[in-house]
Structures are given as C-alpha cells and as structure tokens.
Coordinates of C-alpha atoms and ligand atoms in Angstrom, one line a residue:
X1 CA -30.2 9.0 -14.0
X2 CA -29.9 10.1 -10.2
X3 CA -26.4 9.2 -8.6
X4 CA -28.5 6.2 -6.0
X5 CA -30.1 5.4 -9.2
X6 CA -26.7 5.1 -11.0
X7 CA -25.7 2.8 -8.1
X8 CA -28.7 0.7 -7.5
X9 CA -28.2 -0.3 -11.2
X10 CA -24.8 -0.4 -10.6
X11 CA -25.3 -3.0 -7.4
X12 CA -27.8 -5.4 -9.6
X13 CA -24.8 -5.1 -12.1
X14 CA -22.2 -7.0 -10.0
X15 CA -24.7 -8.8 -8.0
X16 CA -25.6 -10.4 -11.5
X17 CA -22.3 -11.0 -12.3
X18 CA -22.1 -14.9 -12.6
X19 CA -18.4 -14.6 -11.2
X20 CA -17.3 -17.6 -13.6
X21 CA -14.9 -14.8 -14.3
X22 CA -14.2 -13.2 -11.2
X23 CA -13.9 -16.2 -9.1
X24 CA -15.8 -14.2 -6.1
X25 CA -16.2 -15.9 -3.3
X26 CA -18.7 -15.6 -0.9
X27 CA -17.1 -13.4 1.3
X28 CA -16.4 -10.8 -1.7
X29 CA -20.0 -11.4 -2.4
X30 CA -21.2 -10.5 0.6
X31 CA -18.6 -7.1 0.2
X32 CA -20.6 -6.9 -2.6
X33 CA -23.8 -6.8 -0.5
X34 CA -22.4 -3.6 1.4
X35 CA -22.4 -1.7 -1.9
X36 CA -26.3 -0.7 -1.4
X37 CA -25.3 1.0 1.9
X38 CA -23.2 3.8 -0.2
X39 CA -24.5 7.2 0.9
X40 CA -24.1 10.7 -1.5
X41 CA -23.9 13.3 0.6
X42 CA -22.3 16.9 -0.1
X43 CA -19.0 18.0 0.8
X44 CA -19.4 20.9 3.2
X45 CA -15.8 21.9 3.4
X46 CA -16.2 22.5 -0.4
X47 CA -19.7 23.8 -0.2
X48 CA -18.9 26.2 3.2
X49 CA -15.4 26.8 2.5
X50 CA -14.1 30.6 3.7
X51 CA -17.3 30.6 6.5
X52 CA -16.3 27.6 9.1
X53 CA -15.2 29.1 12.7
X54 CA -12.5 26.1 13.9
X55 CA -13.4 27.1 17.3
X56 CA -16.8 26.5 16.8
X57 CA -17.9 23.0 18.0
X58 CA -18.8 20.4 15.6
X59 CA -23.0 19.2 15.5
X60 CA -22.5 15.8 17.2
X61 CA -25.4 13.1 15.4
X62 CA -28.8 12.0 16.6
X63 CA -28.0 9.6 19.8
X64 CA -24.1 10.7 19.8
X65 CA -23.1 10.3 23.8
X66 CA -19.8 11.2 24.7
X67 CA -17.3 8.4 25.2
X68 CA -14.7 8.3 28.0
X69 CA -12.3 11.1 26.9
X70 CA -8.8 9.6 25.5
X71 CA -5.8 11.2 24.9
X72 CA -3.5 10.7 22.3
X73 CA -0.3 12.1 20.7
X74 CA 0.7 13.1 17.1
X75 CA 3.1 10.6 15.4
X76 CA 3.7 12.3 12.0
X77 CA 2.9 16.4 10.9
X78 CA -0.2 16.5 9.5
X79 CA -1.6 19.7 7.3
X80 CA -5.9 20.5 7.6
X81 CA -6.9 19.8 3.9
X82 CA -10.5 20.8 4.7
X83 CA -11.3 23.9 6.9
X84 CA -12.5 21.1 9.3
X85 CA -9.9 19.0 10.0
X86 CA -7.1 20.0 12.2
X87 CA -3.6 20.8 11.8
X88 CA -1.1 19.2 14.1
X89 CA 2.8 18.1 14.6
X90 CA 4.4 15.3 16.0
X91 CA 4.0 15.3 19.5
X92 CA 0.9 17.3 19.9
X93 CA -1.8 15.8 22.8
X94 CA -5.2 15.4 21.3
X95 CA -8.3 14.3 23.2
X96 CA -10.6 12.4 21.1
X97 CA -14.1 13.2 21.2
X98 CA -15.7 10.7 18.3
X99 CA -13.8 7.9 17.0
X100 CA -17.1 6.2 15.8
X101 CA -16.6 7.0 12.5
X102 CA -13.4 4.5 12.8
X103 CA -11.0 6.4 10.2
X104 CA -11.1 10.1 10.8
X105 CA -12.0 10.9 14.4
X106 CA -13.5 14.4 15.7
X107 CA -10.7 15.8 18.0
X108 CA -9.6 18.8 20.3
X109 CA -6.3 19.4 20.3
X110 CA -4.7 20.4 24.1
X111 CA -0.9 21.0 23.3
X112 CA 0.3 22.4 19.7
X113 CA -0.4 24.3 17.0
X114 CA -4.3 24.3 17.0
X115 CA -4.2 24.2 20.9
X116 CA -8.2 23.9 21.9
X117 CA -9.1 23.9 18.5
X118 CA -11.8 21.2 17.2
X119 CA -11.8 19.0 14.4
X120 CA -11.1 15.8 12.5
X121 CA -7.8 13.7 12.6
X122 CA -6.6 10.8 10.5
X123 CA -7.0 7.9 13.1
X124 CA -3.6 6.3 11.6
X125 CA -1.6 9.8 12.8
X126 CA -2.3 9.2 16.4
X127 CA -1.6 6.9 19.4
X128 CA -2.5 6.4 22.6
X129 CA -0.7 8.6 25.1
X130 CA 1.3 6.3 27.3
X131 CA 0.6 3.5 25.1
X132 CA 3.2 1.2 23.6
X133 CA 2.3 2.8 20.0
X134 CA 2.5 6.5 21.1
X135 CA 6.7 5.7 21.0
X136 CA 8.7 7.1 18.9
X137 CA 10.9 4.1 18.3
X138 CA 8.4 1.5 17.8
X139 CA 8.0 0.5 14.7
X140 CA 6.1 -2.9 15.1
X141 CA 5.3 -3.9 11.4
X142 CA 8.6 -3.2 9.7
X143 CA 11.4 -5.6 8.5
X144 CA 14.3 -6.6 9.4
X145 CA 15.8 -5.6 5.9
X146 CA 13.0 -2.3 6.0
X147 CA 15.0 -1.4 9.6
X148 CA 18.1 -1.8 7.9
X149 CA 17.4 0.9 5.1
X150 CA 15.6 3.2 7.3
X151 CA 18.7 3.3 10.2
X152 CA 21.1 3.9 7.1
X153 CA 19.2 6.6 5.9
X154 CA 20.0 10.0 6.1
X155 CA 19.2 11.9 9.3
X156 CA 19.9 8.8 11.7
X157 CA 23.4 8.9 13.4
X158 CA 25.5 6.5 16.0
X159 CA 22.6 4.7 18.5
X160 CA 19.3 5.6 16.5
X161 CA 16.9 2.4 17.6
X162 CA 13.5 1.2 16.7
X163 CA 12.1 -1.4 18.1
X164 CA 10.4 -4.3 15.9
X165 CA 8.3 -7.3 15.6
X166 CA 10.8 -10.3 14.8
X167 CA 10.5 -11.5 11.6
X168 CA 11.9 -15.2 12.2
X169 CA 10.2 -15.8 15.7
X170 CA 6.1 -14.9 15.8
X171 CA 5.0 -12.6 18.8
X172 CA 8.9 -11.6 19.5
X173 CA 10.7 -8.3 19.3
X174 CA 13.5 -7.3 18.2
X175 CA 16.2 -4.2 18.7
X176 CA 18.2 -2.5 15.7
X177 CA 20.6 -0.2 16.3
X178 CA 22.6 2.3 14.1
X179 CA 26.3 1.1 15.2
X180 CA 29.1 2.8 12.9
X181 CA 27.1 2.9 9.9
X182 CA 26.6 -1.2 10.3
X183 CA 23.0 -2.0 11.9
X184 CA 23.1 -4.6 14.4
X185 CA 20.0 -6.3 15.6
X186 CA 19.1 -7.7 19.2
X187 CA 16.3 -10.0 20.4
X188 CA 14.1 -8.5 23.2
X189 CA 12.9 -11.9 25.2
X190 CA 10.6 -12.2 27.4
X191 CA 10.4 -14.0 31.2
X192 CA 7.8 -16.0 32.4
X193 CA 6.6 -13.3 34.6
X194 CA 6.4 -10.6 31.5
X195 CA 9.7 -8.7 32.1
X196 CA 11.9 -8.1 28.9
X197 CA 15.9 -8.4 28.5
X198 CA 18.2 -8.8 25.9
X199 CA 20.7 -10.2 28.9
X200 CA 19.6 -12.3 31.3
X201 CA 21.6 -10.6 33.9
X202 CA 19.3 -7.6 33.4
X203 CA 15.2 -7.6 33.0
X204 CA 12.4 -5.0 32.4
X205 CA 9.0 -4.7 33.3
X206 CA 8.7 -2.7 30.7
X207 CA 9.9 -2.0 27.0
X208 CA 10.1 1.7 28.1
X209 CA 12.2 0.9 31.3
X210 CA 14.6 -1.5 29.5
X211 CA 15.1 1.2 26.4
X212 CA 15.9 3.9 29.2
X213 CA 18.3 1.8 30.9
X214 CA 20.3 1.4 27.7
X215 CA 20.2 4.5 26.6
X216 CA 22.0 5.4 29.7
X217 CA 25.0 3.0 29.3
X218 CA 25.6 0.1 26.3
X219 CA 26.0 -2.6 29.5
X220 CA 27.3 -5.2 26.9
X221 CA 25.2 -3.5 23.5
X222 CA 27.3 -2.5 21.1
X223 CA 26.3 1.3 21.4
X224 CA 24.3 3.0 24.3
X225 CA 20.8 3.6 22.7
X226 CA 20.6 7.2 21.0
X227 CA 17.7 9.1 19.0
X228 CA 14.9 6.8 18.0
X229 CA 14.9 6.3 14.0
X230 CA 13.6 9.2 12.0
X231 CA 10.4 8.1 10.2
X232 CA 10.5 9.0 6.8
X233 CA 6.8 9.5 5.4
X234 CA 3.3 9.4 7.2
X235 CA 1.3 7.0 6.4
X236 CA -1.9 7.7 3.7
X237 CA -4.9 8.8 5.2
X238 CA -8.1 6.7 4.3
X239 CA -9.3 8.8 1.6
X240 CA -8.9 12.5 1.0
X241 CA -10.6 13.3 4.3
X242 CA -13.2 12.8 7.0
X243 CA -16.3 13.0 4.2
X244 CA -14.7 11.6 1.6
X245 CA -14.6 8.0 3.1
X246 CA -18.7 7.9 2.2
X247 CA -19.0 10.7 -0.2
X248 CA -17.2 8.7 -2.9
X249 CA -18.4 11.1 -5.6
X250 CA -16.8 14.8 -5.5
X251 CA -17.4 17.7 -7.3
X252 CA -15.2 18.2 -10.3
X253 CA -14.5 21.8 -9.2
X254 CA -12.8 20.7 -6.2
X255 CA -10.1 19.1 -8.2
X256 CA -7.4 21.4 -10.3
X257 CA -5.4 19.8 -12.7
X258 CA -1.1 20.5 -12.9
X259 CA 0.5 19.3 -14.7
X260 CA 0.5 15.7 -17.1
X261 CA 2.0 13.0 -16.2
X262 CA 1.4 10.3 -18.6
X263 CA -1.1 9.3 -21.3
X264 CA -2.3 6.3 -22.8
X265 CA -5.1 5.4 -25.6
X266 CA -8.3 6.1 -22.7
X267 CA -7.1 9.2 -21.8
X268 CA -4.5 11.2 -19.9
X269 CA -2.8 11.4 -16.1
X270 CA -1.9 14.1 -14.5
X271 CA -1.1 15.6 -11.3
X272 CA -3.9 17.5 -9.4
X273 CA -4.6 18.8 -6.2
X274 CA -7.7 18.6 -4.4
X275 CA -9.3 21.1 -2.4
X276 CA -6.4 23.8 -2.6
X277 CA -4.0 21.4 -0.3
X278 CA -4.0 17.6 -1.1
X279 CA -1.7 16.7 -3.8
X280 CA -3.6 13.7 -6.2
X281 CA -3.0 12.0 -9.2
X282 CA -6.0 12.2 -11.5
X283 CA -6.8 9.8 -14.4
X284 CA -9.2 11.2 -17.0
X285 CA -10.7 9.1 -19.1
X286 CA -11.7 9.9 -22.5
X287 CA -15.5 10.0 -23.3
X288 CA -16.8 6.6 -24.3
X289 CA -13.7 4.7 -22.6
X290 CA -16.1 2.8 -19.8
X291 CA -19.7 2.8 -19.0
X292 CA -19.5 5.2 -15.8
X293 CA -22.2 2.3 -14.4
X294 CA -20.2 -0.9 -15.0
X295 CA -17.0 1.8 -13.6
X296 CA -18.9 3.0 -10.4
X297 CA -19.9 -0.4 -9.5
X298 CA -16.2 -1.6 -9.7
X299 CA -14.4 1.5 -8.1
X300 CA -17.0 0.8 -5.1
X301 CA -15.1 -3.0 -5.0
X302 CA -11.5 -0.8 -5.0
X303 CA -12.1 1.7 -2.4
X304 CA -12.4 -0.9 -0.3
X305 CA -8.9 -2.5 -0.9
X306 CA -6.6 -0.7 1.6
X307 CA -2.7 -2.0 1.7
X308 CA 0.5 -0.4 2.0
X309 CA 1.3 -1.4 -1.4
X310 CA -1.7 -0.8 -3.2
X311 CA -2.1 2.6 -4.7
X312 CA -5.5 3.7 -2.8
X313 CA -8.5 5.2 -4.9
X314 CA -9.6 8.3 -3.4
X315 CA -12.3 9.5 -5.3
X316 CA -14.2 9.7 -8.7
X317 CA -16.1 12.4 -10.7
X318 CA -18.4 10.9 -13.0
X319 CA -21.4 13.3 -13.2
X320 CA -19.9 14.2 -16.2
X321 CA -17.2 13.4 -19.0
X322 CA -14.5 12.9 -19.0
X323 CA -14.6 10.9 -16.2
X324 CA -11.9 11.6 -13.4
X325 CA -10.3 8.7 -11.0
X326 CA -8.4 10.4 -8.5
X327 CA -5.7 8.3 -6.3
X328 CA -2.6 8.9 -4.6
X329 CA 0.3 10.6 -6.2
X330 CA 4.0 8.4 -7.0
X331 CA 6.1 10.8 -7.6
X332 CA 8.5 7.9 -9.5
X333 CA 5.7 7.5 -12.3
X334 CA 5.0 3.3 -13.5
X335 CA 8.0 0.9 -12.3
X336 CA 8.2 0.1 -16.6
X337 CA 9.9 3.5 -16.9
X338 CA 11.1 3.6 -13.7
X339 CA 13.3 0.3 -14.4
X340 CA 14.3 1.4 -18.0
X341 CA 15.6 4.6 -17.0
X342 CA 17.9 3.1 -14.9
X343 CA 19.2 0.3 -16.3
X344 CA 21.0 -0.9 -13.6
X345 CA 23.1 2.6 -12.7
X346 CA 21.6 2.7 -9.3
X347 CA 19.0 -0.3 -8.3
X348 CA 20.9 -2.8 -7.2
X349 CA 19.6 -6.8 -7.0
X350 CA 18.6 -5.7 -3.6
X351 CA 16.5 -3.2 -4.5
X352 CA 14.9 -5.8 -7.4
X353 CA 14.0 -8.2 -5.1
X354 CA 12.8 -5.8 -2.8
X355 CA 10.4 -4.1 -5.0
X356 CA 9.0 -7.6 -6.4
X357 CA 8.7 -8.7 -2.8
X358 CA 6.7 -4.9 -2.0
X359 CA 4.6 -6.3 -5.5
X360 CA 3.9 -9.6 -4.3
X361 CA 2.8 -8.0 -0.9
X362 CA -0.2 -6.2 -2.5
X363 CA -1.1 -8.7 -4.6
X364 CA -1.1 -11.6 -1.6
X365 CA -3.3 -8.7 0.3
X366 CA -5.9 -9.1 -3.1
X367 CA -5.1 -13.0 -2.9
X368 CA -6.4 -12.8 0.8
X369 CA -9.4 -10.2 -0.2
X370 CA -10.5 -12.7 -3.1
X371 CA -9.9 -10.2 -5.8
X372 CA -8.5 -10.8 -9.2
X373 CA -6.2 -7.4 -10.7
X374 CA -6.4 -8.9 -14.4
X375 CA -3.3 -7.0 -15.8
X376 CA -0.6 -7.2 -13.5
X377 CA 2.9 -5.9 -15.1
X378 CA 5.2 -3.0 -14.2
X379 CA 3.1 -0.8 -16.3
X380 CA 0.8 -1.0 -13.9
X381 CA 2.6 -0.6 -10.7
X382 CA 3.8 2.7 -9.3
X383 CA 7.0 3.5 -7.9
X384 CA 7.3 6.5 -5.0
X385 CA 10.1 7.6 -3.1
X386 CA 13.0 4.9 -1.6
X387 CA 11.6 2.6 -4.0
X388 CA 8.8 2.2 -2.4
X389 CA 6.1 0.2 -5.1
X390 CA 2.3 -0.2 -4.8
X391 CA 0.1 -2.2 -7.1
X392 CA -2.2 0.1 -9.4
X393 CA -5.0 -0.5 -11.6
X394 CA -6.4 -2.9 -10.0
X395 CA -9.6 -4.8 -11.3
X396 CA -9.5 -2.1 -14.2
X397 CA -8.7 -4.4 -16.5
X398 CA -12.8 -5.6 -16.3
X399 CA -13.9 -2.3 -17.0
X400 CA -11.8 -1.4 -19.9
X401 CA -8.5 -2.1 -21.6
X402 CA -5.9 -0.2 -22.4
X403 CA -3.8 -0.5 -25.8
X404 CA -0.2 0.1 -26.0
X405 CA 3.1 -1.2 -27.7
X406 CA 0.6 -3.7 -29.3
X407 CA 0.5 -5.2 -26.1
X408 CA -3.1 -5.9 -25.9
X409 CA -4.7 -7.9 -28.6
X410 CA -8.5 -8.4 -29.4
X411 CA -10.1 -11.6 -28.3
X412 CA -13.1 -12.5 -28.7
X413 CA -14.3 -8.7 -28.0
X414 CA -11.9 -8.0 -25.0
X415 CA -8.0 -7.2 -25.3
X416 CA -5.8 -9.0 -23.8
X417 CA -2.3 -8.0 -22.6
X418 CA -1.0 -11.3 -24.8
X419 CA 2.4 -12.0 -23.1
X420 CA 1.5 -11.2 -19.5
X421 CA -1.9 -13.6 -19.3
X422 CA -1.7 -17.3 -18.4
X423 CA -2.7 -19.8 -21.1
X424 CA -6.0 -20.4 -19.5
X425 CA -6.7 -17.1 -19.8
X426 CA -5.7 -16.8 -23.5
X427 CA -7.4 -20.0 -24.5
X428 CA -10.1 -20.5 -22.1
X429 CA -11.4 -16.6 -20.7
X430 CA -10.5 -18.4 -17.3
X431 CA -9.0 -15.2 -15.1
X432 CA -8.1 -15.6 -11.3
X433 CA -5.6 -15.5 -8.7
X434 CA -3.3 -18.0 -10.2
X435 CA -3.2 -16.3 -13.5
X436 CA -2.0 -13.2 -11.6
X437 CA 0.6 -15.6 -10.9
X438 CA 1.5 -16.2 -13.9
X439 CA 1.6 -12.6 -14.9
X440 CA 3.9 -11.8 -11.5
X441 CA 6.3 -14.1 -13.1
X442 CA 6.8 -12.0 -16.0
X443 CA 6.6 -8.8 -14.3
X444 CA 9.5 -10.7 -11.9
X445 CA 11.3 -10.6 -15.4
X446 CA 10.4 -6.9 -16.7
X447 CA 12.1 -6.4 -12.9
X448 CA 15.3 -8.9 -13.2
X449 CA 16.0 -7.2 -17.1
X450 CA 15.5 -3.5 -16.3
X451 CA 12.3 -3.3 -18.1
X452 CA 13.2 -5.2 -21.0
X453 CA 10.2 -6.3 -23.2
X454 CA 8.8 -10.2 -22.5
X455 CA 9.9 -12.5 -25.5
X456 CA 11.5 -10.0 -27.1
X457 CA 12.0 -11.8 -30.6
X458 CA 8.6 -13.4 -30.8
X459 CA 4.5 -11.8 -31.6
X460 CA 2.3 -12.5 -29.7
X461 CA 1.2 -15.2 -31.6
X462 CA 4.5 -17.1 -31.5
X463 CA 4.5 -16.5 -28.1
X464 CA 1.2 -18.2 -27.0
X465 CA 2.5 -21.1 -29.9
X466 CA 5.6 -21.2 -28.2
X467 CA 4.6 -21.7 -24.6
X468 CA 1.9 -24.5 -25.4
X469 CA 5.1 -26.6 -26.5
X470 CA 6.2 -25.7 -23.1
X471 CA 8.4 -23.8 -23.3
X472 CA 9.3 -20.7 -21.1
X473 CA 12.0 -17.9 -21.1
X474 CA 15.6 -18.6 -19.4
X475 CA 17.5 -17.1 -17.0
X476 CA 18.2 -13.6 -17.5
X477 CA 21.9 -12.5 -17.8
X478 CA 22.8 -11.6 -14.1
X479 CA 19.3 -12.6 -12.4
X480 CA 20.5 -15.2 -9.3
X481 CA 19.2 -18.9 -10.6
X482 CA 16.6 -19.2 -7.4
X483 CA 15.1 -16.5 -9.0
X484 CA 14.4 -17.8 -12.2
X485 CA 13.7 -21.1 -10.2
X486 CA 10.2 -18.6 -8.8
X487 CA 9.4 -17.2 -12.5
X488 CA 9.5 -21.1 -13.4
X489 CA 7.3 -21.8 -10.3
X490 CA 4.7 -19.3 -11.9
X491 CA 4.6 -19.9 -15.4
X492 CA 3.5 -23.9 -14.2
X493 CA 0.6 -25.5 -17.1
X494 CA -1.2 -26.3 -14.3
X495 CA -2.7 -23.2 -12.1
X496 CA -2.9 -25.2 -9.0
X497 CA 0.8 -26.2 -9.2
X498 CA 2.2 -22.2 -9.0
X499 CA 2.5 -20.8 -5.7
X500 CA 0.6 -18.2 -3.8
X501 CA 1.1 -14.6 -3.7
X502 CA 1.8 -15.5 0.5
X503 CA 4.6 -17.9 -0.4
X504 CA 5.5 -15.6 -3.0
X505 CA 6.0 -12.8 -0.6
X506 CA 8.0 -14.8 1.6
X507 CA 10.2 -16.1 -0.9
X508 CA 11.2 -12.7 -1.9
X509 CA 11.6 -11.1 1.5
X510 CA 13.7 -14.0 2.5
X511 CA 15.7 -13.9 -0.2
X512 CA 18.9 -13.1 1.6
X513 CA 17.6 -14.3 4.8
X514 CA 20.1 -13.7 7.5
X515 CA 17.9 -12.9 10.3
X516 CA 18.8 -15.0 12.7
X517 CA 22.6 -15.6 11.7
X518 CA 22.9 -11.7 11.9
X519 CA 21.3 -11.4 15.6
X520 CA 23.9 -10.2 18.0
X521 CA 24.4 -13.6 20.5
X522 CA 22.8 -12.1 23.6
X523 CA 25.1 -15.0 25.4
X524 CA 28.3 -13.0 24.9
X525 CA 28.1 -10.9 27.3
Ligands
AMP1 P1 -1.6 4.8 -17.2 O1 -2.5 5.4 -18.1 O2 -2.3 4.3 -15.9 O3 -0.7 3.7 -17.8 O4 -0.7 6.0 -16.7 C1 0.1 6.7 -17.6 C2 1.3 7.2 -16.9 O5 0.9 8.2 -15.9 C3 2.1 6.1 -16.1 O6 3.0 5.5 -16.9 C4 2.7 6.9 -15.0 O7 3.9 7.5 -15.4 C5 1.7 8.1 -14.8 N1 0.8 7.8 -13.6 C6 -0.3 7.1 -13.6 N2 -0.8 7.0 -12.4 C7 0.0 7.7 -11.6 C8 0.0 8.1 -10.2 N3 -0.9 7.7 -9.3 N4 1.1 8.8 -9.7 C9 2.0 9.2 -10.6 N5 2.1 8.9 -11.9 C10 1.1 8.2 -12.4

C-alpha cells in the first residue's frame, strides 16, 4: 500500500472511530478532518546533501510576493541541521524573507556568522528587532518560582534581572532581581497614560527607558540593575526542521542509532541522531507491536500536540519494520528511575511539587486540546536537565500496550496498567480526561515516595477489591497533608467530583504561594 494510501485508510480509521472511548469532541474531530491534508514529499537536504550552494537563493513557490522586509535578532545559538537552514548566534540580525510557512521561516542573515547567507530559521529563535521580545531580559511566560531558580543559577551574579509577566495580578509585570544570592521581586505598574514605574516618584514611557535608568543607579531598588539573566536552554524547534513539519515520514537512513537507552516488551530506545547533527531519541518497535495504520493515524493526532511539557514527536519511519518513533531526547531518562535513584539525596519537596506541577501543566494543555494520554505514571514522563519534566507517550496507550513489572493486566483483550486506571476504566472501558485524573493522583504518589510502587502489599486484584470498599492510600511518610488532600481530590468515585488538570496546575504551582507577600513594598521608598 502507497504512503497517501496508508493514510487515506488511516483517516477513515479515526474518522470511524465512535469516540465512546476517546471522548473527542468536535473540535478534535474537526483536527481530525485536517489529517487528509498530510502531504509526503521528499527530504531534499537528505536527498541533495554535499551539492546545496548556501549562497544560492532559495526557489520561492507559485504566487510567493515578497512581504515587507522585517528584521529580527537571534535570541538563542542555533546549529544548521540541514545544508539549508542557517547557522546563527545570539544577537545576529536576520531579515525575514518568508514567514508563510509559520514555523521555520526563509531568512538572510545581515550581521553574524552566516552574514548574507540564505536560509531557513526556527521562528521561536527570533524576535523582532526593537521589539519588546527582541530583549534579552524579558522573559514574559516564566514564574515567579521559575525566575527564582533561573537568577540562582550558575552564571548570574549581583543585579542579573528579567522581566516577567505577574503571576498574581493578570496583564501586570513584574521585576526579579539577583540581590546577594536572595532574589527580590518588584511590581512594574502602569499609569493611566501608559508610562511604567516601580515608584511613583519616577515613570517610564517605556520598559527599555525605565530598565536603563536603573541600571544606572538602584534609586531606592535594592541593587542597581546588572546583566540580564542567562537563559539556560533554547527552546525546541517545531519538528527536526523546515520539511519535516509536513514530511512526517523520513527515510530510515537519515537516522543513526547510538547508543540504548532503555527497553521494554515492544521494543527498545535508544539515542540517535538525525541527519549527522540533531541529537533524537528513537523508539523502535518490535515487528508485530502495532498496526503501522492504526499507528500513523494516531502519531498524525500527536504531532499536533505542541507544549513545553510534552515530549514533541518528531518523526516516524514506518515504510518498514521495525518501526521507528523519533522525539526529543531527555537526557534524565523516565521520572520512575529518575525518582528511585535518588531517593530523596538531592530533590527536595520543592523540586516534587515542582515537577508534578510541570506534569499537570501538559496534561491541562491535552485537557484543553480534548485528548485523552491513557497511561499516565512516571514511567511515562521524561525528566531533562534542572528537572525539567514533559509528558510522554501520549495517546500510545490506544495503539498498543506495554507490559512490565506485571503492571498491565489483560482485559477483555486490552492491558490495562491495573493500579494507575480509574474504576470506570477497570470496570466499565470508560477512558477520559478525569480518569487521567485519577492516574495523576498516583503518579502525585510515585512522586511524594521517591518512586515507590502503588499499593505496595496488595495485586492488582486486591487493589481494584480494595478501592470499591472505598478505600484509598494515606499519607505518605513526609508528603505535606494538602498534598495528600489533592491525591484524595483525584482518586473521587465520582469522575465529575475530581478536579481539572487547570485547577490542578494551579494547586501545585501555588503551593508555597508567596507572590505577593514576597514583593518588595514599592511604598518604602
Ligand atoms: P519506554 O519504552 O518508553 O518505557 O522507554 C524505555 C526507557 O527508555 C525509559 O525508561 C527511558 O529511560 C528511556 N527513554 C524513552 N524515551 C526517551 C527519550 N525521549 N529520551 C531519553 N530517554 C528515553
């Protein structure tokens, strides 16, 4: 069967779904819809690789006319992985020629490294010269507890600043500042006429303007304003590169294996790199795992889902077994081994809560997007570097199941990971949202135990006996009781009664919620 064969069929596949199961809504339906529009095509920086002259101007498509030229600067380093992208560093100019595309943009570069060279950029890597975004202490979507960790980190010294959305008060900013090794946060208000000022005595037209004037003398701030914060990692690009956003299926040869991460009963993991430059992680599946059909049409669903804390899907080969999955690389391995090897020597509460809220963050991104993941647990989440944690295997769980530590157990033809799933799932097939929930508030407990294994003295069996009596497991030694209060929240008989993933989120990033006590009081001086 033809690849546009392989996904027409695969199309009629989830349009017949009767979504009973996957609780689609019209919107993911509709998603669903844009499937059809998936286009093949071949990947010339594999095919022409060795022959492409970077100064030599890019085709433009039938009916292209040239947009108003706009300039923008580098925010992070970024390495070509094909021969046509461009290579650039921070604070290279680049005029934009073709942003169409939306994701990767055609680009020549004035200032830099590849100075009048053409070629594509990740659209996330760039701002707009002049622009609010283009500086390098704005950080507009982190958190208060986020600026906290970064300021701390290694590399910042006395006066490093960003510049932040407030969490507590919508639309607002806020100031952090590095202040002998303490971080001290001040509101940035606004005046009816649009100037900013942390005093009243003093007021900005502009951010810019009030950040120069304060890097000039403190004026009442605990520290005059020094080096912005270092940012620690770029963000990912939208897939692998500029051709990979459509071209979904790769050629096997462009992907090398290194070496093996993990295994489990469908096949192995290991670390790959793509292309000769773009480090991966790549699943292989053993032969006769998943239908490649029923798998196609799902990882169309997934590559779709873009979040911070969702591991993103780059590509699949599936021309031929075993079939690969390649996504982004954690260089931590799953959160399950992540928390058992520590066992509480570094990770501190803190860091618990803070990689639940991170999980709770994806999943309320899927909540939002309509999508059910099906086997949430810390198995199945990834941990990078500073803790970071994104949500993995994703709607995998309707495609195949995996079988481990006896944790899945045949149902009724499936397998079902028996102590994570919700009792409507167990006893009724009924899978959505809210029995993620229920399956956050264990994963909550793998977190608050280091790993430890759910109902550790029961089966499965006396486990699903056990929690139809209503029952549910206590308070872990040294997990704070609010915390247990949220596992209870989740592990409710009736699915309607546990929260959302939103409130969820909340709950966990407010946890120690001192935002507005630990403002400095603009007033005093
Ligand atoms: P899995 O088969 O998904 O349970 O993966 C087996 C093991 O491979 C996991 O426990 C991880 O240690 C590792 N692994 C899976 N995916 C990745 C990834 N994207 N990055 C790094 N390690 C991974």
């Amino acid at each position: 069967m033809g690849t546009d064969e392989k996904l027409t069929s695969c199309w009629e596949r989830v349009v017949s779904c009767c979504c009973c199961c996957c609780n689609a809504s019209k919107q993911e339906q509709d998603r669903r819809l844009d499937t059809k529009d998936v286009r093949i095509i071949t990947n010339p920086a594999v095919a022409d690789k060795g022959e492409f002259d970077t100064n030599r101007p890019l085709p433009s498509p039938p009916g292209f006319k040239m947009p108003d030229r706009e300039r923008y600067i580098a925010l992070f380093d970024y390495s070509a992985r094909t021969a046509d992208d461009l290579n650039f560093n921070t604070g290279d100019i680049l005029e934009v020629l073709d942003s169409r595309a939306g994701e990767w943009w055609l680009a020549i570069a004035i200032t830099g490294i590849s100075v009048n060279k053409r070629g594509y950029i990740p659209a996330n890597y760039v701002a707009l010269l002049e622009s609010i975004d283009a500086e390098p202490w704005y950080f507009p979507g982190m958190k208060r507890q986020d600026a906290e960790k970064l300021l701390l980190a290694e590399g910042n010294e006395e006066g490093s600043f960003l510049v932040r959305n407030s969490e507590s008060l919508k639309g607002e900013l806020s100031l952090s500042v590095l202040h002998e090794k303490r971080v001290k946060h001040y509101k940035l208000q606004k005046l009816d006429n649009g100037h900013y000022y942390i005093s009243k005595t003093k007021s900005f037209p502009t951010l810019k303007e009030l950040v120069e004037y304060y890097s000039r003398q403190p004026d009442g701030l605990c520290v005059s304003l020094g080096k912005p914060c270092r940012k620690i990692e770029a963000p990912q690009t939208y897939g692998l590169s500029y051709n990979t956003v459509d071209q979904w299926e790769i050629p096997r040869n462009s992907i090398k294996l290194l070496t093996m991460l993990g295994a489990g009963q469908f096949g192995e993991v290991y670390e790959g790199v793509w292309n000769e430059t773009t480090s991966v992680a790549v699943k292989t599946l053993k032969p006769g795992t998943m239908d490649p059909t029923e798998f196609l049409g799902e990882a169309q669903l997934m590559k779709r889902l873009r979040h911070p804390k969702l591991i993103q899907l780059y590509a699949v080969c599936t021309m031929e077994d075993p079939i690969y999955i390649i996504t982004e690389l954690m260089k931590n391995g799953s959160l399950l081994e992540y928390l058992r090897k520590d066992k509480g020597a570094i990770l501190r509460i803190t860091d618990q809560i803070e990689m639940a809220a991170q999980v709770a963050s994806g999943m309320a991104y899927l909540e939002q997007q309509n999508y059910i993941h099906r086997d949430l647990a810390a198995r199945n989440v990834l941990v990078g570097e500073n803790n970071i944690c994104k949500v993995a295997d994703f709607g995998l769980a309707r495609v195949f199941m995996k079988e481990n530590e006896n944790v899945y157990e045949a149902k009724e033809g499936g397998k079902f990971p028996v102590k994570w799933t919700a009792p409507e799932g167990i006893h009724d097939n009924k899978f959505t949202i809210k029995s993620d929930v229920w399956s956050f508030g264990v994963l909550l407990y793998e977190i608050m135990t280091f790993g430890k294994m759910p109902y550790p003295t029961m089966t499965n069996m006396q486990t699903v006996q056990w929690l139809a009596k209503g029952h549910r497991m206590s308070c872990p030694l040294s997990c704070p009781k609010p915390l247990h209060a949220i596992m209870m929240d989740c592990w409710k008989d009736n699915d309607q009664e546990r929260p959302t993933f939103e409130t969820l989120q909340w709950q966990l990033e407010d946890f120690f919620d001192m935002d507005v006590t630990s403002y400095v009081d603009s007033a005093r001086y």
